[in-house]
Amino acid sequence: SGSSAFVGPVPAPARAAAARPSLGMSLTGVARLFAPLAILEMLQPGARNDPHIPIYRAVSGAELTNIYSTTPASFQLAPGMLEAKQFFLSLGGAQQYASNVDSGADAIVMTRIRPTTMAQGEALGLPSGESAGAAAVSFPAAALPALNRDAAQSGIQVVQSCQR
């Protein structure tokens, strides 16, 4: 009788090794998709377990009062102003903006949002001026309800007072 090859289930270590390249490629593809929004590090192995993304906004005293005039605290559009809210993806970016005398910033606030909420924003390119090089995102009025739902869960904290 001739020898027959064993045909059966593939051992678990071989299955895992075969799956690694495709998993790595999909994470790379996802990372490239989100790279403009500066959340690449969240997708890296070993990233902190918090799935929420911190965002920062330099605000005037009037806007800070407006944020905390609601329960829970929320971001609102001022009548006759921009139909969007801009946020920085790092404290340093918000500090850089707030350091400009014309910014009118009295404080920097921070909240955390889900990646699905982040996807509703539009990455801003800030090549020059007071915020050159800072990663930022603009959320249109239609995205503010989702942003505020996330902010209600994580809170909106003042992280720095600004000296003018």
Tab-separated table of C-alpha atoms in Angstrom:
chain	number	residue	atom	x	y	z
A	1	SER	CA	0.000	0.000	0.000
A	2	GLY	CA	1.289	3.514	-0.850
A	3	SER	CA	1.878	6.300	1.590
A	4	SER	CA	-0.949	8.735	2.008
A	5	ALA	CA	-0.573	12.335	3.040
A	6	PHE	CA	-2.400	13.367	6.158
A	7	VAL	CA	-5.209	15.729	5.280
A	8	GLY	CA	-6.773	17.330	8.272
A	9	PRO	CA	-7.123	20.593	10.102
A	10	VAL	CA	-4.177	22.956	9.888
A	11	PRO	CA	-2.458	23.201	13.274
A	12	ALA	CA	-3.236	26.436	15.170
A	13	PRO	CA	0.346	27.856	14.988
A	14	ALA	CA	0.352	27.498	11.201
A	15	ARG	CA	-3.076	29.173	10.940
A	16	ALA	CA	-1.876	32.103	13.093
A	17	ALA	CA	1.308	32.523	11.028
A	18	ALA	CA	-0.709	32.522	7.804
A	19	ALA	CA	-3.116	35.133	9.189
A	20	ARG	CA	-0.450	37.596	10.382
A	21	PRO	CA	0.496	39.125	7.015
A	22	SER	CA	-3.097	39.921	6.070
A	23	LEU	CA	-3.809	41.396	9.511
A	24	GLY	CA	-0.672	43.531	9.282
A	25	MET	CA	-1.663	44.769	5.846
A	26	SER	CA	-5.146	45.706	6.973
A	27	LEU	CA	-3.799	47.653	9.969
A	28	THR	CA	-1.385	49.445	7.657
A	29	GLY	CA	-4.247	50.346	5.322
A	30	VAL	CA	-6.341	51.620	8.209
A	31	ALA	CA	-3.359	53.564	9.568
A	32	ARG	CA	-2.857	55.263	6.194
A	33	LEU	CA	-6.537	56.194	6.103
A	34	PHE	CA	-6.373	57.908	9.492
A	35	ALA	CA	-2.844	59.335	9.225
A	36	PRO	CA	-4.105	62.770	8.100
A	37	LEU	CA	-6.030	62.995	11.354
A	38	ALA	CA	-2.903	62.259	13.409
A	39	ILE	CA	-4.315	59.178	15.114
A	40	LEU	CA	-1.797	56.796	13.599
A	41	GLU	CA	-0.316	56.045	17.037
A	42	MET	CA	-3.695	54.806	18.296
A	43	LEU	CA	-3.615	52.025	15.716
A	44	GLN	CA	-0.160	50.789	16.708
A	45	PRO	CA	0.252	47.660	18.829
A	46	GLY	CA	0.544	48.542	22.490
A	47	ALA	CA	-1.429	51.772	22.180
A	48	ARG	CA	-3.332	52.677	25.295
A	49	ASN	CA	-6.650	50.870	25.635
A	50	ASP	CA	-8.734	54.049	25.573
A	51	PRO	CA	-10.475	54.046	22.179
A	52	HIS	CA	-11.300	57.751	22.473
A	53	ILE	CA	-9.201	60.460	20.827
A	54	PRO	CA	-8.309	63.600	22.805
A	55	ILE	CA	-9.098	66.900	21.056
A	56	TYR	CA	-8.217	70.397	22.260
A	57	ARG	CA	-9.749	73.810	21.640
A	58	ALA	CA	-8.483	77.255	22.620
A	59	VAL	CA	-11.499	79.241	23.819
A	60	SER	CA	-12.315	82.762	24.936
A	61	GLY	CA	-13.837	83.433	28.336
A	62	ALA	CA	-17.225	83.941	26.671
A	63	GLU	CA	-17.031	80.579	24.881
A	64	LEU	CA	-15.919	78.857	28.078
A	65	THR	CA	-18.959	80.288	29.878
A	66	ASN	CA	-21.138	79.133	26.969
A	67	ILE	CA	-19.704	75.592	27.097
A	68	TYR	CA	-20.513	75.256	30.795
A	69	SER	CA	-23.924	76.939	30.498
A	70	THR	CA	-25.373	73.609	29.362
A	71	THR	CA	-25.796	70.380	31.274
A	72	PRO	CA	-23.847	68.397	30.328
A	73	ALA	CA	-21.226	70.848	29.070
A	74	SER	CA	-21.241	71.082	25.277
A	75	PHE	CA	-19.813	72.910	22.282
A	76	GLN	CA	-22.251	75.213	20.517
A	77	LEU	CA	-22.117	77.383	17.439
A	78	ALA	CA	-22.471	81.093	18.073
A	79	PRO	CA	-25.156	82.760	15.938
A	80	GLY	CA	-23.630	84.503	12.936
A	81	MET	CA	-20.246	82.836	13.414
A	82	LEU	CA	-18.535	79.973	11.586
A	83	GLU	CA	-20.707	76.967	10.896
A	84	ALA	CA	-18.026	74.656	12.281
A	85	LYS	CA	-15.789	74.148	15.321
A	86	GLN	CA	-12.064	73.615	14.956
A	87	PHE	CA	-10.011	71.478	17.329
A	88	PHE	CA	-6.344	70.589	17.624
A	89	LEU	CA	-5.201	67.017	17.990
A	90	SER	CA	-2.515	67.919	20.509
A	91	LEU	CA	-2.235	70.217	23.475
A	92	GLY	CA	0.871	71.703	21.835
A	93	GLY	CA	-1.124	72.699	18.745
A	94	ALA	CA	-3.747	74.445	20.877
A	95	GLN	CA	-1.010	76.148	22.912
A	96	GLN	CA	0.691	77.317	19.735
A	97	TYR	CA	-2.576	78.859	18.530
A	98	ALA	CA	-3.429	80.364	21.945
A	99	SER	CA	-0.015	82.036	22.182
A	100	ASN	CA	-0.981	84.315	19.283
A	101	VAL	CA	-2.104	87.657	20.728
A	102	ASP	CA	-5.003	87.820	18.249
A	103	SER	CA	-6.398	84.398	19.232
A	104	GLY	CA	-8.510	85.776	22.085
A	105	ALA	CA	-7.902	82.512	23.973
A	106	ASP	CA	-8.391	82.552	27.728
A	107	ALA	CA	-8.249	78.777	28.224
A	108	ILE	CA	-7.647	75.476	26.487
A	109	VAL	CA	-10.249	72.761	26.915
A	110	MET	CA	-10.013	69.072	26.149
A	111	THR	CA	-12.482	66.288	25.584
A	112	ARG	CA	-12.325	62.789	24.082
A	113	ILE	CA	-14.248	61.520	21.080
A	114	ARG	CA	-14.751	58.178	19.359
A	115	PRO	CA	-12.975	57.412	16.064
A	116	THR	CA	-16.384	57.325	14.329
A	117	THR	CA	-16.983	60.894	15.492
A	118	MET	CA	-13.492	61.915	14.384
A	119	ALA	CA	-14.333	60.581	10.926
A	120	GLN	CA	-17.101	63.210	10.672
A	121	GLY	CA	-14.493	65.987	10.853
A	122	GLU	CA	-12.309	67.350	8.106
A	123	ALA	CA	-8.540	67.485	8.522
A	124	LEU	CA	-7.182	71.009	8.315
A	125	GLY	CA	-3.877	71.856	6.739
A	126	LEU	CA	-2.241	74.684	8.660
A	127	PRO	CA	0.905	75.404	6.638
A	128	SER	CA	1.550	78.916	7.935
A	129	GLY	CA	0.574	81.429	10.577
A	130	GLU	CA	0.195	80.973	14.286
A	131	SER	CA	-0.684	77.270	14.029
A	132	ALA	CA	1.762	76.152	11.323
A	133	GLY	CA	2.342	72.432	11.439
A	134	ALA	CA	-0.312	71.699	14.071
A	135	ALA	CA	-2.699	68.856	13.284
A	136	ALA	CA	-6.267	70.136	13.450
A	137	VAL	CA	-9.744	69.047	12.450
A	138	SER	CA	-12.901	71.004	11.699
A	139	PHE	CA	-16.305	69.633	12.670
A	140	PRO	CA	-19.306	70.964	10.718
A	141	ALA	CA	-22.532	71.825	12.537
A	142	ALA	CA	-23.995	68.442	11.556
A	143	ALA	CA	-21.209	66.633	13.476
A	144	LEU	CA	-21.598	68.600	16.724
A	145	PRO	CA	-24.365	66.369	18.158
A	146	ALA	CA	-22.081	63.298	17.927
A	147	LEU	CA	-19.131	65.273	19.278
A	148	ASN	CA	-21.237	66.518	22.194
A	149	ARG	CA	-22.538	62.988	22.956
A	150	ASP	CA	-18.925	61.840	23.261
A	151	ALA	CA	-18.020	64.940	25.306
A	152	ALA	CA	-20.922	64.211	27.670
A	153	GLN	CA	-19.369	60.817	28.422
A	154	SER	CA	-15.793	61.986	28.889
A	155	GLY	CA	-16.442	65.546	30.058
A	156	ILE	CA	-14.935	68.814	28.871
A	157	GLN	CA	-12.011	69.835	31.050
A	158	VAL	CA	-10.045	73.059	31.201
A	159	VAL	CA	-6.446	71.879	30.803
A	160	GLN	CA	-4.725	75.241	30.758
A	161	SER	CA	-5.415	78.868	31.499
A	162	CYS	CA	-3.918	81.234	28.927
A	163	GLN	CA	-1.981	84.362	29.858
A	164	ARG	CA	-2.390	87.336	27.556
